[in-house]
Coordinates of C-alpha atoms in Angstrom, one line a residue:
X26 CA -37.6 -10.4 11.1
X27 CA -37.4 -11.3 14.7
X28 CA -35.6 -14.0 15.0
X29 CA -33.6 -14.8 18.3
X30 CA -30.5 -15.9 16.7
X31 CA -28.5 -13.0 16.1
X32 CA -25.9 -12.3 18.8
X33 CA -23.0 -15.3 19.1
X34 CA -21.2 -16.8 22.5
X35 CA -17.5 -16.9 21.0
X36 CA -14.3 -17.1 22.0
X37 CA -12.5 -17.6 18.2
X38 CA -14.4 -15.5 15.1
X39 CA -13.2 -16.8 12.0
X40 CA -9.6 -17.4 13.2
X41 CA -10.0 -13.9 14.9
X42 CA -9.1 -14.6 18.8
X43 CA -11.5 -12.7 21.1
X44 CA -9.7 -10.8 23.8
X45 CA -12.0 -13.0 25.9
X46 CA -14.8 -14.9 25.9
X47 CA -18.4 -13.3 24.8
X48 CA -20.7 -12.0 23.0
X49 CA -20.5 -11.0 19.3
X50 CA -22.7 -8.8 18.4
X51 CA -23.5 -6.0 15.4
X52 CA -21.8 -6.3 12.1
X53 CA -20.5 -9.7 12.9
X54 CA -23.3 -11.3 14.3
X55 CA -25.3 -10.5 11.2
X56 CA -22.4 -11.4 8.9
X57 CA -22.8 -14.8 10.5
X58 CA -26.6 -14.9 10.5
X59 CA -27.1 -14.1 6.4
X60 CA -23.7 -15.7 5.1
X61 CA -22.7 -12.1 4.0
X62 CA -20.4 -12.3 1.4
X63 CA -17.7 -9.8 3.2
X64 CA -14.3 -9.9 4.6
X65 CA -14.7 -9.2 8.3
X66 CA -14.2 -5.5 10.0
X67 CA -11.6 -4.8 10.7
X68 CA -12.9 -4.3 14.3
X69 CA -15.3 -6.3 15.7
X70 CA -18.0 -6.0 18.4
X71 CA -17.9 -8.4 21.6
X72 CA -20.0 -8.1 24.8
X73 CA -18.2 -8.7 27.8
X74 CA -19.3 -11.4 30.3
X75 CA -16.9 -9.7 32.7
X76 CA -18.7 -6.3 32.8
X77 CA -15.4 -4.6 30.8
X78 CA -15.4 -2.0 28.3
X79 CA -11.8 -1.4 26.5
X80 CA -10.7 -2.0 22.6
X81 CA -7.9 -3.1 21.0
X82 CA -7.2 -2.9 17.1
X83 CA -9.3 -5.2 16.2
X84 CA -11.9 -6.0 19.1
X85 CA -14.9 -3.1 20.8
X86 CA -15.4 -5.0 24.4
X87 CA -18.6 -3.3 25.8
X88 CA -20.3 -4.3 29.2
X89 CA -23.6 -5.9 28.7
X90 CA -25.7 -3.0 29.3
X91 CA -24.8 -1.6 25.8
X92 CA -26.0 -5.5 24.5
X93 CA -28.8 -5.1 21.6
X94 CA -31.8 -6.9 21.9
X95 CA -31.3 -10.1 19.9
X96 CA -33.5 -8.2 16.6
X97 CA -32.0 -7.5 13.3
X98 CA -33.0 -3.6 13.8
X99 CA -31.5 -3.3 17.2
X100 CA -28.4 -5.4 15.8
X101 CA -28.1 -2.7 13.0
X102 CA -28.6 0.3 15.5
X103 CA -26.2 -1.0 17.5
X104 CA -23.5 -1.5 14.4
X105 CA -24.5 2.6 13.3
X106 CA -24.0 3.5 16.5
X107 CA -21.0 2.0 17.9
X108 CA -19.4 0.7 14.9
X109 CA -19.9 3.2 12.4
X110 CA -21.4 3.0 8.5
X111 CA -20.1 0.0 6.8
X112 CA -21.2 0.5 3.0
X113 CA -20.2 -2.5 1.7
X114 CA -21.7 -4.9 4.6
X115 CA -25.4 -2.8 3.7
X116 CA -24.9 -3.1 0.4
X117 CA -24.4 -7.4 0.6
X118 CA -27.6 -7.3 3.4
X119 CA -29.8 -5.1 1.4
X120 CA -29.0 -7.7 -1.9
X121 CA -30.4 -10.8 0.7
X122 CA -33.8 -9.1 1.8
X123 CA -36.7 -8.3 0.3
X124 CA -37.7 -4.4 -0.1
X125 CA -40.9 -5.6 1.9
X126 CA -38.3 -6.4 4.8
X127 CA -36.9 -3.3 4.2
X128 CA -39.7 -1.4 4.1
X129 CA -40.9 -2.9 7.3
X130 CA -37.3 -2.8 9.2
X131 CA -37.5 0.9 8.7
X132 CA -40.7 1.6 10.0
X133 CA -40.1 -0.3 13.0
X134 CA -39.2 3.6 14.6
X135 CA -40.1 6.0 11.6
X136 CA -38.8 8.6 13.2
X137 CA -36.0 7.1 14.8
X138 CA -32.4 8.6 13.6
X139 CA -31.0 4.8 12.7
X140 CA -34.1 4.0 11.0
X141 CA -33.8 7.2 8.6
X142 CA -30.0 6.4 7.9
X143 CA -30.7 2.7 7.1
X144 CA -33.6 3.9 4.9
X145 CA -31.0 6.8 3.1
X146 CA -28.6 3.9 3.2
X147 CA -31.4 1.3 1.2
X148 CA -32.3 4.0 -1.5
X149 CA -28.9 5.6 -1.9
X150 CA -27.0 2.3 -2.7
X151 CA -29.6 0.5 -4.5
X152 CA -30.9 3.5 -6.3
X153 CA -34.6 2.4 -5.9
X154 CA -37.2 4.5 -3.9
X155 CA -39.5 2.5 -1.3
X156 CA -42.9 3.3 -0.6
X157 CA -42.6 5.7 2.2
X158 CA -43.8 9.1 2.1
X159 CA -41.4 11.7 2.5
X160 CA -40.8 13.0 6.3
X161 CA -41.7 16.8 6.9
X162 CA -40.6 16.7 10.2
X163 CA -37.8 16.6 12.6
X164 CA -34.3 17.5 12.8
X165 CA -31.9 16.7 10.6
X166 CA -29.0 14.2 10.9
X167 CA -25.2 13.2 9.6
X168 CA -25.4 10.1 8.2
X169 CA -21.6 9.6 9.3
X170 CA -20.9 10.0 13.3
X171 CA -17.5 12.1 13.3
X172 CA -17.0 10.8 16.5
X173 CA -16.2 7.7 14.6
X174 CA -15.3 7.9 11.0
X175 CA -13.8 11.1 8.7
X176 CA -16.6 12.4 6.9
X177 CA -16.9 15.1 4.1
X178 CA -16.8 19.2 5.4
X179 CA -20.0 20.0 3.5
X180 CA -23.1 18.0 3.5
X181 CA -25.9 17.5 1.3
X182 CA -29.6 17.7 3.0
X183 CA -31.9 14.9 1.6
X184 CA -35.3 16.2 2.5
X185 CA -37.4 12.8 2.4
X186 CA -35.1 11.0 5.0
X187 CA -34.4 14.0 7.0
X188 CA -30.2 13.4 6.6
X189 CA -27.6 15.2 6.5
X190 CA -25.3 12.7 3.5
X191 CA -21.8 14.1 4.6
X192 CA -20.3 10.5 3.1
X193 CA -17.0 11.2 1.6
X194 CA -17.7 9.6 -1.6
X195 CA -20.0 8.4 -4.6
X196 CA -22.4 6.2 -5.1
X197 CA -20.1 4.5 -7.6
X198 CA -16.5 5.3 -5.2
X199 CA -16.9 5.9 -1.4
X200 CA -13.9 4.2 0.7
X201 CA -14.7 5.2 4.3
X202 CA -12.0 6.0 7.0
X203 CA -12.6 5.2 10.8
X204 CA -11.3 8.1 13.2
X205 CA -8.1 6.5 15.1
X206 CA -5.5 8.3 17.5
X207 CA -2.5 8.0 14.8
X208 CA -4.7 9.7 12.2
X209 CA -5.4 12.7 14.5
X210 CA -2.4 12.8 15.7
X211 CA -0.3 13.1 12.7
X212 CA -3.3 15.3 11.1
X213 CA -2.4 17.8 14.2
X214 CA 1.2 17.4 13.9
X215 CA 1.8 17.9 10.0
X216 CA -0.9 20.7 9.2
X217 CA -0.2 22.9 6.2
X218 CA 1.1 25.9 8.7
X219 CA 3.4 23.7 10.3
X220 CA 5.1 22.0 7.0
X221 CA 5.2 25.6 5.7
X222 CA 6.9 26.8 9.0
X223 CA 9.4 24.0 8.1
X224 CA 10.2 24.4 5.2
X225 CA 10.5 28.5 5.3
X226 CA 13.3 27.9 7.8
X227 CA 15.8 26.1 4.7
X228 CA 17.7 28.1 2.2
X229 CA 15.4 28.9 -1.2
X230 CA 18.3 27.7 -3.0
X231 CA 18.9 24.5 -1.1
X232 CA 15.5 23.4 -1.1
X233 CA 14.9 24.2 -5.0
X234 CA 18.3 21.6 -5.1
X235 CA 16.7 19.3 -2.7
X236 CA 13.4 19.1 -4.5
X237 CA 15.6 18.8 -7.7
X238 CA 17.5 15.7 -6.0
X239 CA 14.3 14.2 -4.4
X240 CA 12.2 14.2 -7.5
X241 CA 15.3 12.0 -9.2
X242 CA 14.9 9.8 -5.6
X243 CA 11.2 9.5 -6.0
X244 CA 10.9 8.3 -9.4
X245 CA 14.0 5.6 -9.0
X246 CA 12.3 4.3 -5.9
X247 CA 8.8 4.2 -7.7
X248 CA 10.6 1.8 -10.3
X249 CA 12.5 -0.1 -7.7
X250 CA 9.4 -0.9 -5.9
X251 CA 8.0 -2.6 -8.5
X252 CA 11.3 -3.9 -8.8
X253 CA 12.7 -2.5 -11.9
X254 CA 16.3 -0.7 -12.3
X255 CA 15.5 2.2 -15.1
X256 CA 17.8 3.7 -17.5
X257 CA 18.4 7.2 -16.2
X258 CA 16.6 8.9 -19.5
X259 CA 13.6 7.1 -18.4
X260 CA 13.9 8.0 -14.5
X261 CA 14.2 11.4 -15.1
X262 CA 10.8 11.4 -17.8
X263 CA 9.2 9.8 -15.1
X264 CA 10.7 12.1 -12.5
X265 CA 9.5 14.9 -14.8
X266 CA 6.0 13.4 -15.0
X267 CA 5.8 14.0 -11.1
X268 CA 7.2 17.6 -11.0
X269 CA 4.1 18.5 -12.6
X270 CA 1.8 16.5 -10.3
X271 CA -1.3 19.0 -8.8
X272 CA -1.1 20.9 -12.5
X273 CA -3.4 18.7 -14.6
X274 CA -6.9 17.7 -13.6
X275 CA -7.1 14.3 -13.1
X276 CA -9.3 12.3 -15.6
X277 CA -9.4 9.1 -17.6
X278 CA -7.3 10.6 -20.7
X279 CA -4.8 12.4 -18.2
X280 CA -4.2 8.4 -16.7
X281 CA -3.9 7.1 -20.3
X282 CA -1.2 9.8 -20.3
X283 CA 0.7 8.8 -17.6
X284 CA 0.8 5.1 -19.0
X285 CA 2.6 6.1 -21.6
X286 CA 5.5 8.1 -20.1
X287 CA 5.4 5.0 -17.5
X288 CA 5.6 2.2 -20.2
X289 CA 8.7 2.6 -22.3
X290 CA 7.9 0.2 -24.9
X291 CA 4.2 -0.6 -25.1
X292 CA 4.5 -3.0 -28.3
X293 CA 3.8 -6.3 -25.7
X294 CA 1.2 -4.6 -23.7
X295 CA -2.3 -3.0 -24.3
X296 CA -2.4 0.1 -23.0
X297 CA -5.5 1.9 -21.7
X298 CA -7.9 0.4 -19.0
X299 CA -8.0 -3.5 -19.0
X300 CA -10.6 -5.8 -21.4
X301 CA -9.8 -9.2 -19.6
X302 CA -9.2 -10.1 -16.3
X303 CA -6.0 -8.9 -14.1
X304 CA -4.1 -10.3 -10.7
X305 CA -1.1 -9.4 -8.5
X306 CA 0.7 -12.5 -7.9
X307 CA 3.0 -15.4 -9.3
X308 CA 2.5 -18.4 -12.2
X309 CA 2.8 -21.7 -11.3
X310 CA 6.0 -22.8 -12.2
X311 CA 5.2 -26.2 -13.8
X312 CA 1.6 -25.8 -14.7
X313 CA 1.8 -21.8 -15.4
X314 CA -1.6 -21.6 -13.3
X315 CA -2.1 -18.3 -11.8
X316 CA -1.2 -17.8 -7.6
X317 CA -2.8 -14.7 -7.1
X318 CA -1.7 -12.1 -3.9
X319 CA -4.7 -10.2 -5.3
X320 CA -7.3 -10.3 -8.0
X321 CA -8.3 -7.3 -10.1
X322 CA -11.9 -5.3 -10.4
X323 CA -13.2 -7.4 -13.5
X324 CA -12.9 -5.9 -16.7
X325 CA -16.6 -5.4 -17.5
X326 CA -16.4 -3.1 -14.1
X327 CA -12.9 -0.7 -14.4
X328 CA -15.3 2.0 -16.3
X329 CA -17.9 2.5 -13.8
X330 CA -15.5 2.2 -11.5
X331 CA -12.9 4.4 -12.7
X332 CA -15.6 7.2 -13.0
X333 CA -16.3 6.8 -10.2
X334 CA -13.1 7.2 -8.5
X335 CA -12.2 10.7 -10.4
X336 CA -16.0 11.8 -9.6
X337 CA -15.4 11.0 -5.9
X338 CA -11.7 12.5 -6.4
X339 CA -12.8 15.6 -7.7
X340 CA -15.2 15.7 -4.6
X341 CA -13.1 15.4 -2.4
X342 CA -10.3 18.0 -3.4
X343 CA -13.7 20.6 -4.2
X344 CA -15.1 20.3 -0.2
X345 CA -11.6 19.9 1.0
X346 CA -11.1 16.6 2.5
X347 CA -8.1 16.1 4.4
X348 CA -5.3 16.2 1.5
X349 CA -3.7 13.1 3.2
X350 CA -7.0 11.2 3.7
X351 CA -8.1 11.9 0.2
X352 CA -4.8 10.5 -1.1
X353 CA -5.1 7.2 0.4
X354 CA -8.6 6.9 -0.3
X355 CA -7.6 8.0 -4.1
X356 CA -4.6 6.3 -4.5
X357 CA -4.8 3.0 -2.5
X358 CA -8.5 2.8 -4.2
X359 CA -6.8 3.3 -7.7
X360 CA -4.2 0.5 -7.1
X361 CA -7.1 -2.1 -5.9
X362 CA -9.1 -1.6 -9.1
X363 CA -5.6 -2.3 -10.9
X364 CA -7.1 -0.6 -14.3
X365 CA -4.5 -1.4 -16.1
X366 CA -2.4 -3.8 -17.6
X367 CA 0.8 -2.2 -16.6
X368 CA 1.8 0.9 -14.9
X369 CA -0.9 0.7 -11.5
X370 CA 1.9 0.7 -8.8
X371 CA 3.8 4.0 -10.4
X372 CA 0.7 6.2 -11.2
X373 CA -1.2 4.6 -7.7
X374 CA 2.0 6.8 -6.1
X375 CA 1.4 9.2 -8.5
X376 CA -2.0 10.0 -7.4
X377 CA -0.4 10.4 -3.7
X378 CA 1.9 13.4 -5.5
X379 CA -0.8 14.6 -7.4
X380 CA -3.8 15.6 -5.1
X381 CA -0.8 16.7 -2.2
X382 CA -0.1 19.3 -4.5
X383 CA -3.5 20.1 -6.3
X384 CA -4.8 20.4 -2.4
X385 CA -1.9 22.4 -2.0
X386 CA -0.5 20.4 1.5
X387 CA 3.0 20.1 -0.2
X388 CA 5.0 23.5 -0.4
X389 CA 4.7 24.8 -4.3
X390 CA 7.8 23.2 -5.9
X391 CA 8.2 20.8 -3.5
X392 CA 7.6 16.9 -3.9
X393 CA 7.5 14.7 -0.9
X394 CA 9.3 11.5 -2.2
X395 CA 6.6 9.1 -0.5
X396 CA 7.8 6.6 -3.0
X397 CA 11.6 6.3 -1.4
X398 CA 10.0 6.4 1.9
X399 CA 7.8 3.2 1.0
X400 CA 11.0 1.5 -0.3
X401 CA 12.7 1.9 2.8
X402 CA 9.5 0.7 4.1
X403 CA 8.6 -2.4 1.2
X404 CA 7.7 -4.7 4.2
X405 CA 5.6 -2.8 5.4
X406 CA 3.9 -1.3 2.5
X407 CA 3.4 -5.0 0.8
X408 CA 1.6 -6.1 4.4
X409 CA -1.0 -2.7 4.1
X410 CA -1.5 -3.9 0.6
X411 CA -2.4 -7.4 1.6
X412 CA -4.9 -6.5 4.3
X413 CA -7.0 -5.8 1.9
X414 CA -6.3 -8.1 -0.9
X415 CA -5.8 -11.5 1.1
X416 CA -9.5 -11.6 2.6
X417 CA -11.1 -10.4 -0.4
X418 CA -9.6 -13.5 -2.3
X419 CA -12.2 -15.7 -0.4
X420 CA -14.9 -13.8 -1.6
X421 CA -14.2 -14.2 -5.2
X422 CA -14.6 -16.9 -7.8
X423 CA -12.7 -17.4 -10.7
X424 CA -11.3 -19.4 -13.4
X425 CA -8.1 -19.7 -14.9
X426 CA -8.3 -19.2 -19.1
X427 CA -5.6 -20.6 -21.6
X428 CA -3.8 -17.4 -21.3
X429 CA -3.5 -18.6 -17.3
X430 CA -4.5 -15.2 -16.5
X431 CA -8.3 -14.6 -14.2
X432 CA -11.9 -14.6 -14.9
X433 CA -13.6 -13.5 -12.7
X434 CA -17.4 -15.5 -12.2
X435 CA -19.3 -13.8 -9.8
X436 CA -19.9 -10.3 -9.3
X437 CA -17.1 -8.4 -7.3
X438 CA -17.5 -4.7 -8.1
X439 CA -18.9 -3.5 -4.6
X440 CA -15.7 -4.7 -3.4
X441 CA -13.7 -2.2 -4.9
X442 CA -16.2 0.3 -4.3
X443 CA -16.7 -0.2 -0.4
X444 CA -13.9 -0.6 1.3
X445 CA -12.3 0.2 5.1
X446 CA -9.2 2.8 3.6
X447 CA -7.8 3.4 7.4
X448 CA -4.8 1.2 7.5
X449 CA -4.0 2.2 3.8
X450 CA -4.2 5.8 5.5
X451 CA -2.1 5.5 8.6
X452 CA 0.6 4.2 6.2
X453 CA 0.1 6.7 3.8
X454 CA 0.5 9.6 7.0
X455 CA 3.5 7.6 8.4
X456 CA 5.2 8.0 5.6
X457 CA 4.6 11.5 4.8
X458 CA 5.6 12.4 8.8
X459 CA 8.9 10.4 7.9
X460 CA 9.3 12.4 4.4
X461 CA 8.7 16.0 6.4
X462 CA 10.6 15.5 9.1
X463 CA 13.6 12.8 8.3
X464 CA 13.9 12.8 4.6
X465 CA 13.6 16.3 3.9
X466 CA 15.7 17.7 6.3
X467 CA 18.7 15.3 5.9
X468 CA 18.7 15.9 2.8
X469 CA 18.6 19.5 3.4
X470 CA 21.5 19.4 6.0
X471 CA 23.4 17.1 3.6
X472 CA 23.7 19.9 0.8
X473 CA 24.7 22.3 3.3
X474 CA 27.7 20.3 4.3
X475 CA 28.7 19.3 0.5
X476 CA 28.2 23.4 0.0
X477 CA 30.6 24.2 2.8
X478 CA 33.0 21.3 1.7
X479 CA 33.0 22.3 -1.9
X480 CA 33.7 26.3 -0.5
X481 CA 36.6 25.1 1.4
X482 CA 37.9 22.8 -1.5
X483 CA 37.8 25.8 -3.8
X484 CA 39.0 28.2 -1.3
X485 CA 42.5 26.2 -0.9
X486 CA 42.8 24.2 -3.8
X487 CA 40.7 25.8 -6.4
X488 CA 39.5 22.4 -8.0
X489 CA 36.4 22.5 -10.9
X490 CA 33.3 21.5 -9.5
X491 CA 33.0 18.4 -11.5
X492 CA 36.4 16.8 -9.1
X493 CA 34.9 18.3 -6.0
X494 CA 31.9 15.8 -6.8
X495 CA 34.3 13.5 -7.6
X496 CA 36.4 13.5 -4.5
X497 CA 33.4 13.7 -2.2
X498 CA 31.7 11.0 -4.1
X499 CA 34.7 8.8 -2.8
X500 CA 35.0 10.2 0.4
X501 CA 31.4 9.4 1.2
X502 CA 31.8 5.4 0.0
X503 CA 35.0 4.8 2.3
X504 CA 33.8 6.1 5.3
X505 CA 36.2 9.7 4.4
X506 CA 39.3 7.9 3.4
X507 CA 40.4 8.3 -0.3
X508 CA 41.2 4.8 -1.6
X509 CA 44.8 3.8 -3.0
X510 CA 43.2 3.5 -6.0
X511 CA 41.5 7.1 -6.2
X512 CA 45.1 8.4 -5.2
X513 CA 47.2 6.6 -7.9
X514 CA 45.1 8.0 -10.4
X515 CA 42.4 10.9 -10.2
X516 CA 44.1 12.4 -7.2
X517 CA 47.6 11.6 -7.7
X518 CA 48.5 15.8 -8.0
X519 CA 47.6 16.3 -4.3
X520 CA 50.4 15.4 -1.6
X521 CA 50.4 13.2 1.5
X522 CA 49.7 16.3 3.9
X523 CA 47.1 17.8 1.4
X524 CA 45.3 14.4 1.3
X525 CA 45.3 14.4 5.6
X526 CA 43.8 17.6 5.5
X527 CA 41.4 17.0 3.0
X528 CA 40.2 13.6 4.9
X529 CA 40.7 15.4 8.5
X530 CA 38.0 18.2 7.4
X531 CA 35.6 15.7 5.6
X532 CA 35.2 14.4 8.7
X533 CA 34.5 17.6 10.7
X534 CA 31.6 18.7 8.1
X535 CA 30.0 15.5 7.6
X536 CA 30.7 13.4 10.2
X537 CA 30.8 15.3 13.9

């Protein structure tokens, strides 16, 4: 148990380039030490030989007077104090020491605040009770430090360890989020009186036409990004699908629902949650052998796991989480298990439009189209997906079957149930700041100019609205000149001054 080998002098972790040369300490030190089955923090701790204390996104540089002793237990302080509760790393240590180490680790300050999380930590993930008697005294404390990671509003005293559990999550579902400066700062800037503010200044019946128009944008873009051109029958079902996003309690049935309207024509596919194995990714094209970008929760898991999601959703939106926070965790979570055969990527963003409105942080009647945002943004959005899936391929074994499809070999379902959400989260914020602020009112300012167009087009020429449309359609696609071809036919009954006037005061309303 105390064993001088801990802490590591590196420059290089794992391909990871220190800042500068030191020493590693806390999560991964012990990684190293037990061979923990993990993909790395995304922040790790180093001990500065230079007497420096700074960060960076993915380095903690601390002087050497915060340095643990070299002792598993004052390693594992260290990590729960100045690295914050990483559920999947205790989960993987717990599974390679005995519960007599345990037992003993925890006793090693009974009392101590660190010792009483690690021992909530032990029984709470294993679901076994160690032979300790309860603790009648002392004060109570949060299990998660919201100096450093989000943590849920209301807490839940457990009497025998003398903690505050204010995790965010189930036993079966709990994604944590670290505290970082974009997250505050875009939970500061878009709070719920400042989008209404917003969205009170537009025109009722311009924003019920924008949310009309959006909806249509959203469900397109939700295709496209999975890189499929629908008919426009099936956009607008889909479309429809996510009007109605906050109205229906989530659960496994409402999911199966949602497959359906998603999957056109489900005679090629099985539809419900998955029986064999599933992966993101291409086929070789010679051999057929599966390349996978990311691997799927095994089937014999989706279940547990997919309870476990809605349980910890349901949490979530009852204590009132952050809406935005409780999206990502939701949403990004969903997409990771990949339940299904078909239809993850359009009901993951689904999940985004569903608890934004059940949470009530998008106006009533008023869909953020997140998923045209993350088109714009595919890059971007297939690099946040990654940073999660690309390191957790190393940690799983598989095998390809005739089908050249997955089996998974060793036990992976902690991996989808523990997981770092933040990057998925600052994504998932900077697109909803670009929706609120960009997307909404352009789109907003754009029907104001077609309504003013369209009022002048009537007042001098009195044209249905259906050639208004028409003519501002091809307006708009050559840059507010009507082509020869649009005047030799649709437009051939207006003359060359009408036509100059017509182009001259395009260009005043959309243009200057």
């Amino acid at each position: 148990m105390n064993s001088n080998h801990f802490s590591l002098k590196i420059s290089v972790f794992h391909g990871r380039q220190a800042p500068e040369e030191g020493t590693l300490v806390g999560y991964g030190a012990l990684i190293e030490k037990y061979r923990l089955q993990v993909p790395l923090p995304n922040r790790l701790a180093l001990i500065s030989t230079k007497k420096r204390h700074y960060s960076t996104n993915q380095w903690l540089v601390l002087t050497s007077r915060h340095e643990p002793e070299d002792t598993l237990y004052k390693q594992l302080v260290f990590a729960l104090k100045y690295e914050g509760v990483n559920m999947l790393f205790f989960k993987k240590l717990f599974e390679k020491l005995s519960e007599n180490n345990i037992k003993e680790l925890v006793q090693i300050e009974p009392n101590g605040q660190y010792s009483r999380k690690m021992w909530f930590l032990y029984e709470w993930l294993m679901g076994t009770k160690l032979a300790i008697p309860d603790l009648t005294t002392g004060n109570f404390v949060y299990l998660i430090d919201e100096n450093l990671q989000y943590a849920s509003p209301i807490s839940i005293n457990s009497g025998r360890h003398r903690v505050k559990n204010n995790l965010a999550g189930t036993v079966d579902f709990c994604p944590l989020l670290f505290k970082t400066e974009k997250l505050e700062h875009y939970i500061a800037k878009n709070n719920v009186a400042n989008i209404a503010m917003l969205v009170n200044g537009f025109r009722k019946d311009i924003l019920l036409r924008t949310s009309a128009f959006l909806l249509l944008k959203d469900s397109k873009a939700s295709f496209g990004i999975e890189g499929e051109t629908p008919t426009q029958n099936r956009a607008v079902r889909w479309g429809k699908a996510i009007g109605q996003a906050g109205t229906k309690p989530l659960s496994n049935e409402e999911l199966y629902r949602l497959q359906q309207i998603v999957i056109e024509n489900s005679r090629f596919i099985t539809m419900g949650y998955r029986t064999e194995g599933g992966f993101v990714g291409e086929h070789d094209r010679i051999t057929g052998e599966p390349i996978p970008e990311h691997i799927s929760a095994s089937p014999k898991d989706v279940t547990q796991l997919m309870n476990g999601l809605l349980k910890t959703s349901n949490q979530l939106e009852s204590v009132g989480f952050h809406p935005v926070l409780t999206a990502a965790i939701i949403a990004f979570g969903f997409v990771f298990i990949h339940p299904l055969v078909d239809g993850n990527g359009r009901i993951h963003r689904y999940l985004i439009h569903h608890l934004l409105a059940a949470m009530k942080y998008s106006p009533q009647g008023i869909i953020f189209p997140i998923s045209a945002t993350i088109l714009e943004r595919i890059d971007d959005y297939r690099r946040v997906l990654e940073s999660y899936s690309l390191p957790l391929l190393d940690h799983i074994e598989w095998e390809k079957t005739t089908s050249n499809n997955v089996n998974v070999l060793n036990e992976t379902i902690d991996y989808y149930k523990y997981f770092d959400a933040t990057p998925q989260a600052e994504f998932l914020f900077e697109c909803v700041d670009t929706t609120i602020h960009k997307t909404l009112p352009e789109e907003v300012a754009y029907l104001q100019k077609y309504d003013e167009m369209k009022l002048w087009l009537d007042n001098l020429f009195q044209m249905p609205d259906s050639m208004v449309a028409l003519l501002i359609r091809f307006l708009e696609q050559n840059n507010g000149v009507l082509s020869k071809r649009a005047l030799e036919k649709e437009f051939s009954a207006l003359t060359l001054d009408e036509i100059t006037t017509i182009q001259e005061h395009f260009k005043r309303v959309f243009v200057s």
